[in-house]
Short mmCIF file of C-alpha atoms in Angstrom, two decimals:
data_model
loop_
_atom_site.label_atom_id
_atom_site.label_comp_id
_atom_site.label_asym_id
_atom_site.label_seq_id
_atom_site.Cartn_x
_atom_site.Cartn_y
_atom_site.Cartn_z
CA MET X 1 128.71 115.18 114.99
CA LYS X 2 125.39 112.97 113.59
CA ALA X 3 126.52 112.80 109.77
CA GLU X 4 123.74 112.51 107.45
CA TRP X 5 125.01 111.89 104.47
CA PRO X 6 122.45 113.30 101.26
CA LEU X 7 120.40 111.84 99.37
CA TYR X 8 121.04 110.77 95.74
CA GLU X 9 118.39 109.57 93.02
CA VAL X 10 120.02 107.00 90.65
CA PHE X 11 119.41 106.14 86.77
CA VAL X 12 120.84 103.14 84.84
CA ARG X 13 121.12 102.38 81.32
CA GLY X 14 120.46 99.44 81.10
CA LYS X 15 122.58 98.44 77.31
CA ARG X 16 123.64 100.77 74.95
CA GLY X 17 120.45 102.14 72.59
CA LEU X 18 118.57 102.41 75.85
CA ALA X 19 118.28 105.96 77.58
CA HIS X 20 118.97 106.20 81.45
CA VAL X 21 116.75 104.91 83.58
CA HIS X 22 114.88 106.29 87.13
CA VAL X 23 115.94 103.15 89.51
CA GLY X 24 115.75 104.01 93.12
CA SER X 25 117.71 106.59 95.58
CA LEU X 26 120.71 106.23 97.48
CA ARG X 27 122.43 108.32 100.39
CA ALA X 28 126.17 108.88 100.18
CA ALA X 29 129.04 111.27 101.39
CA ASP X 30 129.73 112.98 97.82
CA ASP X 31 129.35 111.82 94.28
CA GLU X 32 132.26 109.36 93.72
CA MET X 33 130.79 107.35 96.96
CA ALA X 34 127.23 107.98 95.04
CA LEU X 35 128.32 106.03 91.86
CA HIS X 36 129.92 103.45 93.46
CA ASN X 37 127.28 102.60 95.88
CA ALA X 38 124.96 103.13 92.64
CA ARG X 39 126.76 100.42 91.08
CA ASP X 40 126.71 98.45 94.21
CA VAL X 41 123.07 98.35 94.59
CA TYR X 42 121.64 98.33 91.45
CA THR X 43 124.07 96.28 89.21
CA ARG X 44 124.72 93.45 90.79
CA ARG X 45 123.60 91.59 87.74
CA ASN X 46 124.74 93.55 84.69
CA GLU X 47 121.57 95.44 85.04
CA GLY X 48 123.70 98.66 83.63
CA VAL X 49 126.71 100.10 81.33
CA SER X 50 125.91 103.53 82.41
CA ILE X 51 125.25 104.82 85.94
CA TRP X 52 123.28 108.56 86.44
CA VAL X 53 123.38 110.29 90.16
CA VAL X 54 121.96 113.50 90.71
CA ARG X 55 121.16 114.73 94.65
CA ALA X 56 117.68 114.96 95.01
CA SER X 57 117.44 117.96 96.35
CA GLN X 58 118.89 119.35 92.99
CA ILE X 59 115.60 117.65 91.25
CA ALA X 60 113.08 119.92 90.25
CA ALA X 61 109.38 118.68 89.12
CA SER X 62 106.03 118.99 88.33
CA SER X 63 103.43 118.68 91.22
CA PRO X 64 100.75 116.59 90.91
CA ASP X 65 98.51 119.24 92.26
CA GLU X 66 98.77 120.92 89.28
CA LYS X 67 98.23 117.92 86.85
CA ASP X 68 95.68 118.80 84.78
CA PRO X 69 96.70 122.58 84.46
CA PHE X 70 99.99 122.09 83.72
CA PHE X 71 99.58 119.69 80.91
CA ALA X 72 96.78 120.99 79.44
CA PRO X 73 98.44 122.40 76.85
CA SER X 74 98.77 118.74 75.05
CA ALA X 75 95.43 117.46 75.84
CA ASP X 76 93.14 119.69 73.50
CA LYS X 77 95.86 119.18 70.11
CA VAL X 78 94.62 116.20 68.61
CA TYR X 79 95.94 117.05 65.27
CA ARG X 80 99.39 116.10 66.81
CA HIS X 81 98.43 112.33 66.18
CA PRO X 82 98.37 110.56 62.78
CA THR X 83 94.82 109.07 63.85
CA PHE X 84 93.83 112.44 63.10
CA TYR X 85 93.59 112.25 59.44
CA ASP X 86 90.75 110.14 57.58
CA LEU X 87 92.17 108.96 54.71
CA PRO X 88 91.01 106.18 52.26
CA ASP X 89 92.40 102.30 53.34
CA ASP X 90 93.92 102.02 49.50
CA ILE X 91 96.46 104.36 49.72
CA PRO X 92 99.56 102.37 50.08
CA HIS X 93 102.61 102.91 52.62
CA ILE X 94 101.42 105.73 54.72
CA MET C 1 92.57 121.15 95.05
CA SER C 2 90.09 120.61 98.23
CA ARG C 3 90.31 117.26 100.30
CA LEU C 4 87.48 115.52 98.88
CA LEU C 5 88.91 116.33 95.32
CA ASN C 6 91.82 114.48 96.59
CA GLU C 7 90.46 112.11 98.38
CA GLU C 8 88.05 111.09 95.29
CA HIS C 9 91.66 110.97 92.79
CA PHE C 10 93.25 108.82 94.99
CA ASP C 11 89.82 106.46 95.24
CA GLN C 12 89.89 106.49 91.25
CA THR C 13 93.32 106.06 90.62
CA ILE C 14 93.05 102.54 93.13
CA ALA C 15 90.20 101.13 91.24
CA ALA C 16 91.82 102.22 87.94
CA GLU C 17 94.46 100.22 88.89
CA ARG C 18 97.02 102.45 88.70
CA ARG C 19 99.56 103.51 90.83
CA ILE C 20 99.84 105.99 93.77
CA GLU C 21 103.38 108.10 93.34
CA PRO C 22 105.39 109.71 95.61
CA ARG C 23 103.94 113.45 94.98
CA ASP C 24 100.29 112.19 95.53
CA TRP C 25 98.31 113.15 97.77
CA MET C 26 97.61 110.01 100.27
CA PRO C 27 95.24 109.53 103.45
CA GLU C 28 97.83 109.87 106.47
CA GLY C 29 96.70 106.50 106.76
CA TYR C 30 97.16 105.03 103.56
CA ARG C 31 101.03 106.48 104.08
CA ARG C 32 101.25 105.34 107.31
CA THR C 33 100.64 101.80 106.62
CA MET C 34 103.47 101.61 103.80
CA ILE C 35 105.72 103.28 106.02
CA ARG C 36 105.32 100.75 108.43
CA GLN C 37 104.70 98.14 106.34
CA ILE C 38 108.07 98.60 104.16
CA ALA C 39 110.27 99.67 107.09
CA GLN C 40 109.46 96.26 108.60
CA HIS C 41 110.14 94.67 105.23
CA ALA C 42 113.56 96.39 105.13
CA HIS C 43 114.00 95.69 108.49
CA SER C 44 114.04 91.76 107.45
CA GLU C 45 116.21 91.80 104.83
CA ILE C 46 119.14 93.79 107.09
CA ILE C 47 118.01 91.25 110.00
CA GLY C 48 118.46 88.10 107.54
CA MET C 49 121.50 88.56 106.61
CA GLN C 50 122.62 87.30 109.97
CA PRO C 51 121.67 84.32 110.39
CA GLU C 52 122.76 82.60 107.33
CA GLY C 53 126.33 85.06 107.50
CA GLU C 54 127.05 82.91 110.60
CA TRP C 55 127.95 80.38 107.68
CA ILE C 56 130.08 82.30 104.94
CA THR C 57 132.75 81.66 106.64
CA LYS C 58 131.96 77.62 107.87
CA ALA C 59 130.76 76.92 104.46
CA PRO C 60 132.25 73.94 103.18
CA SER C 61 133.15 74.89 99.19
CA LEU C 62 134.72 78.01 97.86
CA ARG C 63 131.57 77.21 95.57
CA ARG C 64 128.89 77.53 98.41
CA LYS C 65 130.67 80.45 100.32
CA ALA C 66 130.65 82.61 96.90
CA ILE C 67 127.24 81.60 96.58
CA LEU C 68 126.51 82.14 100.27
CA LEU C 69 127.96 85.75 99.76
CA ALA C 70 126.76 87.06 96.61
CA LYS C 71 123.03 86.19 98.78
CA VAL C 72 124.26 87.77 101.67
CA GLN C 73 124.76 91.29 99.76
CA ASP C 74 121.25 90.52 97.69
CA GLU C 75 119.61 91.24 100.88
CA ALA C 76 121.40 94.14 102.04
CA GLY C 77 120.80 94.89 98.65
CA HIS C 78 116.87 94.57 99.70
CA GLY C 79 116.51 96.75 102.57
CA LEU C 80 118.39 99.75 100.32
CA TYR C 81 115.69 99.52 97.69
CA LEU C 82 113.13 98.84 100.27
CA TYR C 83 114.59 102.11 102.55
CA SER C 84 114.91 103.88 99.47
CA ALA C 85 111.57 103.02 99.08
CA THR C 86 110.32 104.19 102.28
CA GLU C 87 111.91 107.63 101.54
CA THR C 88 109.73 108.77 98.59
CA LEU C 89 107.35 108.44 101.97
CA GLY C 90 109.11 110.83 103.58
CA ALA C 91 110.73 108.83 106.05
CA ASP C 92 114.02 108.65 106.93
CA ARG C 93 116.00 105.97 106.43
CA THR C 94 118.42 106.45 109.42
CA GLU C 95 115.15 107.44 111.66
CA LEU C 96 114.22 103.44 110.99
CA THR C 97 117.22 102.11 111.70
CA GLU C 98 117.16 103.75 115.19
CA LYS C 99 113.16 102.36 115.60
CA LEU C 100 114.86 99.01 114.80
CA ILE C 101 117.32 99.03 117.31
CA ALA C 102 115.23 100.60 120.12
CA GLY C 103 113.00 97.91 119.63
CA LYS C 104 109.75 100.11 118.02
CA GLN C 105 109.30 98.68 114.30
CA LYS C 106 109.25 95.08 114.17
CA TYR C 107 111.07 92.55 111.55
CA SER C 108 109.92 88.89 110.08
CA SER C 109 109.68 86.89 113.16
CA ILE C 110 111.66 83.91 111.04
CA PHE C 111 115.00 85.77 111.90
CA ASN C 112 114.59 84.80 115.51
CA TYR C 113 115.17 81.47 114.79
CA PRO C 114 119.40 80.14 114.76
CA THR C 115 121.16 78.26 112.15
CA LEU C 116 122.69 75.60 113.69
CA THR C 117 124.26 73.42 110.67
CA PHE C 118 125.01 73.96 106.59
CA ALA C 119 121.82 72.24 106.50
CA ASP C 120 119.82 75.03 107.70
CA VAL C 121 121.15 77.49 104.63
CA GLY C 122 119.41 75.28 102.22
CA VAL C 123 116.16 75.11 103.87
CA ILE C 124 116.40 78.91 104.53
CA GLY C 125 116.70 79.20 100.65
CA TRP C 126 113.96 76.19 100.05
CA LEU C 127 111.36 77.09 102.60
CA VAL C 128 111.48 80.83 104.09
CA ASP C 129 113.05 82.08 100.76
CA GLY C 130 110.22 80.44 98.80
CA ALA C 131 107.67 81.59 101.43
CA ALA C 132 108.79 84.86 100.88
CA ILE C 133 108.69 84.46 97.44
CA CYS C 134 105.13 83.58 97.76
CA ASN C 135 104.48 86.57 99.64
CA GLN C 136 106.17 88.88 97.58
CA VAL C 137 105.05 88.33 93.80
CA PRO C 138 101.31 89.56 94.41
CA LEU C 139 102.89 92.72 96.13
CA CYS C 140 104.91 93.41 92.27
CA ARG C 141 101.31 94.52 91.49
CA CYS C 142 100.68 96.59 95.26
CA SER C 143 98.96 99.75 94.66
CA TYR C 144 101.96 101.92 95.85
CA GLY C 145 103.94 102.42 93.20
CA PRO C 146 107.38 102.83 94.00
CA TYR C 147 107.02 99.77 96.89
CA ALA C 148 105.86 98.16 93.77
CA ARG C 149 108.75 98.18 91.67
CA THR C 150 111.48 97.24 93.89
CA MET C 151 109.25 94.71 94.54
CA ILE C 152 109.82 93.10 90.81
CA ARG C 153 113.82 93.77 91.38
CA ILE C 154 113.29 91.75 94.46
CA CYS C 155 111.88 88.75 93.15
CA LYS C 156 113.83 88.31 90.39
CA GLU C 157 116.57 87.96 92.33
CA GLU C 158 115.08 85.48 95.09
CA SER C 159 114.19 83.55 92.64
CA PHE C 160 118.25 82.55 93.03
CA HIS C 161 118.04 82.34 96.66
CA GLN C 162 115.75 79.56 96.17
CA ARG C 163 117.26 77.67 93.76
CA GLN C 164 120.51 77.88 95.02
CA GLY C 165 119.24 76.55 98.49
CA TYR C 166 116.99 73.28 96.64
CA GLU C 167 120.14 72.95 95.01
CA LEU C 168 122.39 72.59 98.03
CA LEU C 169 119.39 70.14 99.93
CA MET C 170 119.64 67.88 96.65
CA THR C 171 123.32 67.51 97.03
CA MET C 172 123.55 67.31 100.55
CA MET C 173 120.57 64.51 100.10
CA ARG C 174 122.90 62.33 97.52
CA GLY C 175 125.73 62.47 100.33
CA THR C 176 125.98 60.87 103.93
CA MET C 177 123.04 59.10 105.94
CA ALA C 178 124.30 62.02 108.71
CA GLN C 179 124.15 64.57 105.49
CA ARG C 180 120.38 63.46 104.61
CA GLU C 181 119.14 63.70 108.54
CA MET C 182 120.71 66.65 108.72
CA VAL C 183 118.37 68.06 106.24
CA GLN C 184 115.63 66.17 107.30
CA ASP C 185 116.61 67.88 111.22
CA ALA C 186 116.62 71.66 109.31
CA THR C 187 113.76 71.03 107.85
CA ASN C 188 111.67 70.01 110.81
CA ARG C 189 112.63 73.10 112.72
CA TRP C 190 112.34 75.66 110.15
CA TRP C 191 108.70 74.21 108.74
CA TRP C 192 105.89 75.81 110.92
CA PRO C 193 108.23 79.29 110.97
CA SER C 194 107.86 79.36 107.59
CA LEU C 195 103.95 78.81 107.97
CA MET C 196 104.36 81.31 110.00
CA MET C 197 105.43 84.57 107.92
CA PHE C 198 102.10 84.43 106.67
CA GLY C 199 101.24 86.33 109.21
CA PRO C 200 98.40 85.43 112.03
CA PRO C 201 95.36 83.49 110.45
CA ASP C 202 92.57 85.91 108.59
CA SER C 203 90.55 85.55 111.63
CA GLU C 204 92.70 87.66 113.89
CA SER C 205 93.96 89.75 110.74
CA PRO C 206 92.57 93.34 111.34
CA ASN C 207 94.14 95.03 108.80
CA THR C 208 94.09 92.57 106.24
CA ALA C 209 90.68 94.68 105.07
CA GLN C 210 91.73 98.09 104.39
CA SER C 211 94.80 97.09 103.14
CA MET C 212 93.37 94.44 100.16
CA ALA C 213 90.34 97.87 100.05
CA TRP C 214 94.02 100.20 99.50
CA LYS C 215 95.20 97.12 97.50
CA ILE C 216 98.88 97.29 99.02
CA LYS C 217 97.28 93.41 99.98
CA ARG C 218 95.95 91.21 97.19
CA HIS C 219 95.24 87.66 98.85
CA THR C 220 94.79 87.10 102.29
CA ASN C 221 97.43 85.56 104.66
CA ASP C 222 95.61 82.04 104.50
CA GLU C 223 95.51 82.45 100.77
CA LEU C 224 98.97 82.64 100.67
CA ARG C 225 99.97 80.02 103.08
CA GLN C 226 98.10 77.52 101.31
CA ARG C 227 99.86 78.54 98.29
CA PHE C 228 102.79 78.07 99.36
CA VAL C 229 101.69 74.49 101.22
CA ASP C 230 100.63 73.38 97.67
CA MET C 231 104.25 74.22 96.07
CA ALA C 232 106.58 73.04 99.26
CA ALA C 233 104.43 69.53 99.08
CA PRO C 234 105.75 68.20 96.14
CA GLN C 235 109.33 69.65 96.50
CA ALA C 236 109.82 67.77 99.96
CA ASP C 237 108.43 64.48 98.48
CA ALA C 238 111.00 65.52 95.24
CA LEU C 239 113.61 65.84 97.68
CA GLY C 240 113.25 62.90 99.95
CA VAL C 241 112.42 64.50 103.16
CA ARG C 242 109.17 64.47 105.26
CA LEU C 243 107.50 67.91 106.42
CA PRO C 244 106.49 67.68 110.27
CA ASP C 245 103.17 67.84 110.02
CA PRO C 246 101.16 64.13 110.35
CA GLU C 247 98.00 65.90 109.44
CA LEU C 248 98.81 66.95 105.82
CA ARG C 249 97.40 65.35 102.68
CA TRP C 250 96.32 66.19 99.59
CA ASN C 251 92.67 66.98 99.45
CA SER C 252 90.89 66.29 96.06
CA ASP C 253 87.81 67.93 96.15
CA ARG C 254 89.95 71.02 97.75
CA SER C 255 92.78 70.81 94.94
CA HIS C 256 94.61 71.59 98.21
CA TYR C 257 97.09 69.76 100.87
CA ASP C 258 95.15 70.29 104.11
CA PHE C 259 97.46 70.52 107.17
CA GLY C 260 97.65 71.30 110.63
CA ALA C 261 97.51 74.19 112.83
CA VAL C 262 100.53 76.30 113.64
CA ASP C 263 101.21 76.75 116.97
CA TRP C 264 99.88 80.53 117.46
CA ASP C 265 100.94 81.20 120.68
CA GLU C 266 104.67 80.56 119.41
CA PHE C 267 104.48 83.03 116.67
CA ARG C 268 103.31 85.52 119.50
CA ARG C 269 105.93 84.51 121.38
CA VAL C 270 108.09 84.97 119.07
CA ILE C 271 107.32 88.40 117.47
CA SER C 272 107.24 90.74 121.24
CA GLY C 273 110.73 89.68 121.58
CA ASN C 274 111.18 86.28 123.42
CA GLY C 275 112.24 83.97 120.27
CA PRO C 276 115.18 82.03 120.14
CA CYS C 277 118.09 85.30 119.14
CA ASN C 278 115.59 87.91 119.19
CA ALA C 279 117.92 89.94 121.57
CA GLU C 280 121.09 88.70 119.48
CA ARG C 281 119.67 90.17 116.28
CA VAL C 282 119.18 93.18 117.47
CA GLU C 283 121.95 93.99 119.37
CA ASN C 284 124.45 92.76 116.87
CA ARG C 285 122.72 94.94 114.03
CA ARG C 286 122.80 98.42 117.36
CA ARG C 287 126.34 97.21 117.68
CA ALA C 288 126.94 97.20 113.61
CA HIS C 289 125.15 100.70 113.31
CA GLU C 290 127.49 102.01 116.45
CA ASP C 291 130.50 100.91 114.97
CA GLY C 292 130.14 102.45 111.75
CA ALA C 293 129.34 106.08 113.10
CA TRP C 294 132.75 106.85 112.58
CA VAL C 295 132.90 105.79 109.39
CA ARG C 296 129.96 108.05 108.46
CA GLU C 297 131.09 111.05 109.95
CA ALA C 298 134.74 110.83 108.80
CA ALA C 299 132.89 110.52 105.33
CA ALA C 300 130.88 113.52 105.84
CA ALA C 301 133.43 115.55 106.99
CA TYR C 302 136.02 114.29 103.76
CA ALA C 303 133.04 115.63 101.63
CA ALA C 304 132.28 118.86 103.67
CA LYS C 305 136.06 119.62 103.59
CA ARG C 306 136.09 119.77 99.28
CA ALA C 307 133.02 120.92 98.62
#
């Protein structure tokens, strides 16, 4: 039997107050082993206070091919940005 | 999207110094080159555990042993970050390991030299890791995102590797005459192989132009070799060892050190499998992989049973 361990993606919270960030992947037989291996591979120097691992096959991702149409709804709404609004320079605190 | 549009988008991304990411369209040649380069780098880290690993049980103090253990563990980690990067390109790390064992993929020629004394551990940190840092710092700006991010992590850790080596050598140089001779002897043996780590001269490196156009490589082999010599020469002076090159001298016109010719015949011999330790390194890797098979199978069976 050839043992193919599934691929896990690893996310690490660098310190309290920060979000988990993707750092890489690893192979592990199950979730528990993935967490242990992630600790040994990605946090040997206090790089993390919390780790998430998730099977790569469980991640749904947007496709780069659809990049333009997929993100189009946000591109044409300039009025969502504060710089869209003209205000005189002498108004304080705004 | 049509192939032409894809190619245009790829070229524009590279030209604008933006990164190529895993799910982007990329030319087959780019994908192949990246997989080959990253896999070769990963194999080098994993094989690179052996020459120094030999000294873990023979380290002269608990302090040196703990340091060496941490360093060798880092090398395993670097190999794993890199295999992880190859998998973003559609490669499979088990297959890559099998190719390494079968001799179908290469690793850095430097790891085919033996570590004869404990001074070798220091010189590897100073020169071999020093040369690796020279090679790797520009790769932090490589056009392929996952590789560039991996290199940033690796470079941070390599700095410890180089400094522990240099500190070890400084300690030995303050010791007995025999210890100083060991440092000189190790320097003599590792200097030229370290210069070979940058690869063949630019005139014989056919892939350089394409890799530079794709912004995989940022400097040519000869540029990086010169940069390394310029850094290492004053470090050797500070340490009190001679680099084994009678032609090595500062050239104030060029503002660089001149140095002698590398023996490229030796390089070709070692890279093609005929160095002092090639067979042993690959055999050890094969045995570790095969001896570990039952563990991988047992863990997979246990996971399947519980699922």
